[in-house]
């Protein structure tokens, strides 16, 4: 019985190690930093001004990026507009002031805030046409390699194997030697 308990403890330790990447979102990142992916960046008219609304996720794990310093840069010379956390995780929003209709250049910068999970510095720019009174989707990025899918698949496979081994281990019935009845 003691051997069985030792095996069960060992298998449980292996299973918890396999679940590690799921339990810690940053574990899947190279260098321990979140990789910014702009899931959505939209400009919406709001009276005489415009509002920027963006959703940022980690390109590796797909989890929302929280605690980031997000700036939208517009105009020449570029004027910085801080975007603040919105109503949902990973959402940032802010007023851009009055913008003229026509060709527009917007640069988005995302940096780590002190005390937050580290982020790979992100800067990207887009050129688009702004039409008065019409919202515009500036960017919608999707993950390219699915790096986090590998960690998730391995973690789930490890958990399934662990459960199967534990089930097999504890479902074995002891065979006891007893008298044989011969016919």
PDB file of C-alpha atoms in Angstrom:
ATOM      1  CA  UNK A   1       0.000   0.000   0.000  1.00  0.00           C
ATOM      2  CA  UNK A   2       2.899   2.388   0.783  1.00  0.00           C
ATOM      3  CA  UNK A   3       4.269   1.937  -2.752  1.00  0.00           C
ATOM      4  CA  UNK A   4       0.878   2.802  -4.204  1.00  0.00           C
ATOM      5  CA  UNK A   5       0.727   6.033  -2.165  1.00  0.00           C
ATOM      6  CA  UNK A   6       4.255   6.961  -3.286  1.00  0.00           C
ATOM      7  CA  UNK A   7       3.325   6.415  -6.913  1.00  0.00           C
ATOM      8  CA  UNK A   8       0.158   8.493  -6.488  1.00  0.00           C
ATOM      9  CA  UNK A   9       2.107  11.372  -4.922  1.00  0.00           C
ATOM     10  CA  UNK A  10       4.692  11.201  -7.719  1.00  0.00           C
ATOM     11  CA  UNK A  11       2.012  11.237 -10.406  1.00  0.00           C
ATOM     12  CA  UNK A  12       0.247  14.147  -8.733  1.00  0.00           C
ATOM     13  CA  UNK A  13       3.523  16.121  -8.726  1.00  0.00           C
ATOM     14  CA  UNK A  14       4.050  15.400 -12.425  1.00  0.00           C
ATOM     15  CA  UNK A  15       0.470  16.457 -13.155  1.00  0.00           C
ATOM     16  CA  UNK A  16       0.833  19.742 -11.284  1.00  0.00           C
ATOM     17  CA  UNK A  17       4.056  20.457 -13.144  1.00  0.00           C
ATOM     18  CA  UNK A  18       2.250  19.834 -16.446  1.00  0.00           C
ATOM     19  CA  UNK A  19      -0.504  22.255 -15.433  1.00  0.00           C
ATOM     20  CA  UNK A  20       2.036  24.991 -14.607  1.00  0.00           C
ATOM     21  CA  UNK A  21       1.815  26.840 -17.941  1.00  0.00           C
ATOM     22  CA  UNK A  22      -1.973  27.131 -17.581  1.00  0.00           C
ATOM     23  CA  UNK A  23      -1.791  28.358 -13.990  1.00  0.00           C
ATOM     24  CA  UNK A  24       0.745  31.094 -14.791  1.00  0.00           C
ATOM     25  CA  UNK A  25      -0.097  33.101 -17.941  1.00  0.00           C
ATOM     26  CA  UNK A  26       3.375  34.674 -18.155  1.00  0.00           C
ATOM     27  CA  UNK A  27       5.028  31.227 -18.128  1.00  0.00           C
ATOM     28  CA  UNK A  28       4.304  30.822 -21.830  1.00  0.00           C
ATOM     29  CA  UNK A  29       6.107  34.034 -22.808  1.00  0.00           C
ATOM     30  CA  UNK A  30       9.620  34.268 -23.985  1.00  0.00           C
ATOM     31  CA  UNK A  31      11.540  36.252 -21.440  1.00  0.00           C
ATOM     32  CA  UNK A  32       8.558  36.243 -19.058  1.00  0.00           C
ATOM     33  CA  UNK A  33       6.888  39.208 -20.817  1.00  0.00           C
ATOM     34  CA  UNK A  34       3.437  39.486 -22.359  1.00  0.00           C
ATOM     35  CA  UNK A  35       3.380  40.051 -26.121  1.00  0.00           C
ATOM     36  CA  UNK A  36       0.860  42.757 -27.089  1.00  0.00           C
ATOM     37  CA  UNK A  37      -1.792  41.914 -29.653  1.00  0.00           C
ATOM     38  CA  UNK A  38      -4.337  44.593 -30.600  1.00  0.00           C
ATOM     39  CA  UNK A  39      -7.547  42.572 -30.777  1.00  0.00           C
ATOM     40  CA  UNK A  40      -9.484  45.712 -31.715  1.00  0.00           C
ATOM     41  CA  UNK A  41      -8.797  49.428 -32.158  1.00  0.00           C
ATOM     42  CA  UNK A  42     -11.752  51.606 -33.047  1.00  0.00           C
ATOM     43  CA  UNK A  43     -12.291  55.370 -33.271  1.00  0.00           C
ATOM     44  CA  UNK A  44     -15.834  56.559 -32.569  1.00  0.00           C
ATOM     45  CA  UNK A  45     -17.277  60.077 -32.977  1.00  0.00           C
ATOM     46  CA  UNK A  46     -18.428  61.630 -29.722  1.00  0.00           C
ATOM     47  CA  UNK A  47     -19.939  65.066 -30.353  1.00  0.00           C
ATOM     48  CA  UNK A  48     -17.179  67.275 -31.779  1.00  0.00           C
ATOM     49  CA  UNK A  49     -14.415  64.928 -30.642  1.00  0.00           C
ATOM     50  CA  UNK A  50     -13.367  61.328 -31.158  1.00  0.00           C
ATOM     51  CA  UNK A  51     -12.901  58.464 -28.703  1.00  0.00           C
ATOM     52  CA  UNK A  52     -10.351  55.681 -29.110  1.00  0.00           C
ATOM     53  CA  UNK A  53     -11.292  52.251 -27.793  1.00  0.00           C
ATOM     54  CA  UNK A  54      -8.861  49.331 -27.896  1.00  0.00           C
ATOM     55  CA  UNK A  55      -8.739  45.792 -26.572  1.00  0.00           C
ATOM     56  CA  UNK A  56      -5.265  44.415 -25.853  1.00  0.00           C
ATOM     57  CA  UNK A  57      -4.542  40.739 -25.311  1.00  0.00           C
ATOM     58  CA  UNK A  58      -1.423  38.688 -24.847  1.00  0.00           C
ATOM     59  CA  UNK A  59      -0.493  37.205 -28.213  1.00  0.00           C
ATOM     60  CA  UNK A  60       0.801  34.047 -26.507  1.00  0.00           C
ATOM     61  CA  UNK A  61      -1.947  33.186 -24.027  1.00  0.00           C
ATOM     62  CA  UNK A  62      -4.896  35.227 -25.293  1.00  0.00           C
ATOM     63  CA  UNK A  63      -5.484  36.670 -21.812  1.00  0.00           C
ATOM     64  CA  UNK A  64      -6.303  40.373 -21.453  1.00  0.00           C
ATOM     65  CA  UNK A  65      -3.409  42.723 -20.822  1.00  0.00           C
ATOM     66  CA  UNK A  66      -3.942  44.668 -17.605  1.00  0.00           C
ATOM     67  CA  UNK A  67      -1.916  47.433 -16.039  1.00  0.00           C
ATOM     68  CA  UNK A  68      -0.414  48.870 -19.208  1.00  0.00           C
ATOM     69  CA  UNK A  69       0.489  52.433 -20.146  1.00  0.00           C
ATOM     70  CA  UNK A  70      -1.340  52.965 -23.459  1.00  0.00           C
ATOM     71  CA  UNK A  71      -0.879  56.075 -25.617  1.00  0.00           C
ATOM     72  CA  UNK A  72      -2.443  57.058 -28.924  1.00  0.00           C
ATOM     73  CA  UNK A  73      -0.245  59.473 -30.888  1.00  0.00           C
ATOM     74  CA  UNK A  74      -1.924  61.685 -33.513  1.00  0.00           C
ATOM     75  CA  UNK A  75      -1.004  64.678 -35.642  1.00  0.00           C
ATOM     76  CA  UNK A  76       2.191  66.442 -36.684  1.00  0.00           C
ATOM     77  CA  UNK A  77       3.907  66.995 -34.379  1.00  0.00           C
ATOM     78  CA  UNK A  78       2.464  63.949 -32.656  1.00  0.00           C
ATOM     79  CA  UNK A  79       0.275  64.689 -29.663  1.00  0.00           C
ATOM     80  CA  UNK A  80      -0.012  61.917 -27.054  1.00  0.00           C
ATOM     81  CA  UNK A  81      -3.411  60.905 -25.700  1.00  0.00           C
ATOM     82  CA  UNK A  82      -3.457  58.551 -22.704  1.00  0.00           C
ATOM     83  CA  UNK A  83      -5.915  55.671 -22.890  1.00  0.00           C
ATOM     84  CA  UNK A  84      -7.151  54.453 -19.505  1.00  0.00           C
ATOM     85  CA  UNK A  85      -8.545  51.066 -18.471  1.00  0.00           C
ATOM     86  CA  UNK A  86     -12.149  50.625 -19.596  1.00  0.00           C
ATOM     87  CA  UNK A  87     -15.023  48.593 -18.211  1.00  0.00           C
ATOM     88  CA  UNK A  88     -13.608  45.177 -19.171  1.00  0.00           C
ATOM     89  CA  UNK A  89     -10.197  43.577 -18.704  1.00  0.00           C
ATOM     90  CA  UNK A  90      -7.787  44.445 -21.502  1.00  0.00           C
ATOM     91  CA  UNK A  91      -9.943  47.360 -22.691  1.00  0.00           C
ATOM     92  CA  UNK A  92      -8.481  50.870 -22.829  1.00  0.00           C
ATOM     93  CA  UNK A  93     -10.326  54.018 -23.856  1.00  0.00           C
ATOM     94  CA  UNK A  94      -9.707  57.751 -24.117  1.00  0.00           C
ATOM     95  CA  UNK A  95     -10.715  60.977 -25.818  1.00  0.00           C
ATOM     96  CA  UNK A  96      -8.649  62.137 -28.789  1.00  0.00           C
ATOM     97  CA  UNK A  97     -10.236  65.574 -29.087  1.00  0.00           C
ATOM     98  CA  UNK A  98     -11.404  67.078 -32.381  1.00  0.00           C
ATOM     99  CA  UNK A  99      -9.956  65.452 -35.490  1.00  0.00           C
ATOM    100  CA  UNK A 100     -10.345  66.604 -39.099  1.00  0.00           C
ATOM    101  CA  UNK A 101     -11.916  64.287 -41.671  1.00  0.00           C
ATOM    102  CA  UNK A 102      -9.539  62.795 -44.215  1.00  0.00           C
ATOM    103  CA  UNK A 103      -6.258  60.884 -44.122  1.00  0.00           C
ATOM    104  CA  UNK A 104      -5.187  60.162 -40.551  1.00  0.00           C
ATOM    105  CA  UNK A 105      -2.081  58.622 -39.025  1.00  0.00           C
ATOM    106  CA  UNK A 106      -2.346  57.001 -35.583  1.00  0.00           C
ATOM    107  CA  UNK A 107       0.446  55.427 -33.587  1.00  0.00           C
ATOM    108  CA  UNK A 108      -0.280  53.214 -30.584  1.00  0.00           C
ATOM    109  CA  UNK A 109       2.321  52.703 -27.855  1.00  0.00           C
ATOM    110  CA  UNK A 110       1.965  50.150 -25.046  1.00  0.00           C
ATOM    111  CA  UNK A 111       4.431  49.948 -22.161  1.00  0.00           C
ATOM    112  CA  UNK A 112       4.628  48.269 -18.763  1.00  0.00           C
ATOM    113  CA  UNK A 113       3.344  50.225 -15.769  1.00  0.00           C
ATOM    114  CA  UNK A 114       5.444  49.887 -12.599  1.00  0.00           C
ATOM    115  CA  UNK A 115       4.195  46.992 -10.472  1.00  0.00           C
ATOM    116  CA  UNK A 116       2.355  45.298 -13.358  1.00  0.00           C
ATOM    117  CA  UNK A 117       3.182  42.148 -15.269  1.00  0.00           C
ATOM    118  CA  UNK A 118       5.958  42.935 -17.765  1.00  0.00           C
ATOM    119  CA  UNK A 119       5.047  43.631 -21.383  1.00  0.00           C
ATOM    120  CA  UNK A 120       7.242  43.569 -24.474  1.00  0.00           C
ATOM    121  CA  UNK A 121       7.224  47.264 -25.553  1.00  0.00           C
ATOM    122  CA  UNK A 122       4.789  47.689 -28.436  1.00  0.00           C
ATOM    123  CA  UNK A 123       4.592  50.444 -31.051  1.00  0.00           C
ATOM    124  CA  UNK A 124       2.568  50.249 -34.243  1.00  0.00           C
ATOM    125  CA  UNK A 125       1.136  52.830 -36.635  1.00  0.00           C
ATOM    126  CA  UNK A 126      -1.807  52.827 -39.050  1.00  0.00           C
ATOM    127  CA  UNK A 127      -2.901  55.136 -41.857  1.00  0.00           C
ATOM    128  CA  UNK A 128      -6.624  55.343 -42.594  1.00  0.00           C
ATOM    129  CA  UNK A 129      -9.328  57.763 -43.740  1.00  0.00           C
ATOM    130  CA  UNK A 130     -11.501  59.419 -41.115  1.00  0.00           C
ATOM    131  CA  UNK A 131     -15.055  60.250 -42.215  1.00  0.00           C
ATOM    132  CA  UNK A 132     -16.991  62.766 -40.126  1.00  0.00           C
ATOM    133  CA  UNK A 133     -19.584  61.072 -37.918  1.00  0.00           C
ATOM    134  CA  UNK A 134     -18.581  57.526 -38.979  1.00  0.00           C
ATOM    135  CA  UNK A 135     -16.819  55.108 -36.603  1.00  0.00           C
ATOM    136  CA  UNK A 136     -13.749  53.433 -38.068  1.00  0.00           C
ATOM    137  CA  UNK A 137     -12.041  50.182 -37.147  1.00  0.00           C
ATOM    138  CA  UNK A 138      -8.348  50.999 -37.344  1.00  0.00           C
ATOM    139  CA  UNK A 139      -6.918  47.578 -36.461  1.00  0.00           C
ATOM    140  CA  UNK A 140      -7.941  44.032 -35.670  1.00  0.00           C
ATOM    141  CA  UNK A 141      -4.997  41.683 -35.210  1.00  0.00           C
ATOM    142  CA  UNK A 142      -5.110  37.920 -34.773  1.00  0.00           C
ATOM    143  CA  UNK A 143      -2.517  35.589 -33.299  1.00  0.00           C
ATOM    144  CA  UNK A 144      -0.170  34.219 -35.919  1.00  0.00           C
ATOM    145  CA  UNK A 145       1.612  31.197 -34.487  1.00  0.00           C
ATOM    146  CA  UNK A 146      -0.531  29.911 -31.682  1.00  0.00           C
ATOM    147  CA  UNK A 147       2.444  29.615 -29.350  1.00  0.00           C
ATOM    148  CA  UNK A 148       0.141  29.483 -26.340  1.00  0.00           C
ATOM    149  CA  UNK A 149      -1.877  26.691 -27.908  1.00  0.00           C
ATOM    150  CA  UNK A 150       1.122  24.402 -27.538  1.00  0.00           C
ATOM    151  CA  UNK A 151       1.369  25.112 -23.797  1.00  0.00           C
ATOM    152  CA  UNK A 152      -2.378  24.658 -23.383  1.00  0.00           C
ATOM    153  CA  UNK A 153      -2.460  21.407 -25.359  1.00  0.00           C
ATOM    154  CA  UNK A 154       0.485  19.982 -23.419  1.00  0.00           C
ATOM    155  CA  UNK A 155      -1.080  20.983 -20.122  1.00  0.00           C
ATOM    156  CA  UNK A 156      -4.435  19.409 -20.964  1.00  0.00           C
ATOM    157  CA  UNK A 157      -2.731  16.262 -22.272  1.00  0.00           C
ATOM    158  CA  UNK A 158      -0.681  16.035 -19.065  1.00  0.00           C
ATOM    159  CA  UNK A 159      -3.811  16.377 -16.953  1.00  0.00           C
ATOM    160  CA  UNK A 160      -5.648  13.702 -18.969  1.00  0.00           C
ATOM    161  CA  UNK A 161      -2.710  11.297 -18.697  1.00  0.00           C
ATOM    162  CA  UNK A 162      -2.448  11.973 -14.972  1.00  0.00           C
ATOM    163  CA  UNK A 163      -6.145  11.285 -14.443  1.00  0.00           C
ATOM    164  CA  UNK A 164      -5.971   8.094 -16.510  1.00  0.00           C
ATOM    165  CA  UNK A 165      -2.965   6.839 -14.531  1.00  0.00           C
ATOM    166  CA  UNK A 166      -4.587   7.660 -11.206  1.00  0.00           C
ATOM    167  CA  UNK A 167      -7.814   5.972 -12.264  1.00  0.00           C
ATOM    168  CA  UNK A 168      -5.919   2.883 -13.371  1.00  0.00           C
ATOM    169  CA  UNK A 169      -3.861   2.836 -10.204  1.00  0.00           C
ATOM    170  CA  UNK A 170      -6.782   3.091  -7.829  1.00  0.00           C
ATOM    171  CA  UNK A 171      -9.174   0.911  -9.793  1.00  0.00           C
ATOM    172  CA  UNK A 172      -6.894  -2.127  -9.616  1.00  0.00           C
ATOM    173  CA  UNK A 173      -8.389  -4.691  -7.329  1.00  0.00           C
ATOM    174  CA  UNK A 174      -6.236  -6.779  -5.153  1.00  0.00           C
ATOM    175  CA  UNK A 175      -6.431 -10.373  -5.989  1.00  0.00           C
ATOM    176  CA  UNK A 176      -6.425 -12.494  -2.935  1.00  0.00           C
ATOM    177  CA  UNK A 177      -5.386 -16.076  -2.950  1.00  0.00           C
ATOM    178  CA  UNK A 178      -8.268 -18.264  -2.014  1.00  0.00           C
ATOM    179  CA  UNK A 179      -9.219 -21.848  -2.373  1.00  0.00           C
ATOM    180  CA  UNK A 180      -9.725 -22.969  -5.948  1.00  0.00           C
ATOM    181  CA  UNK A 181     -12.825 -24.859  -6.689  1.00  0.00           C
ATOM    182  CA  UNK A 182     -12.341 -27.482  -9.307  1.00  0.00           C
ATOM    183  CA  UNK A 183     -15.162 -29.060 -11.202  1.00  0.00           C
TER     184      UNK A 183
END
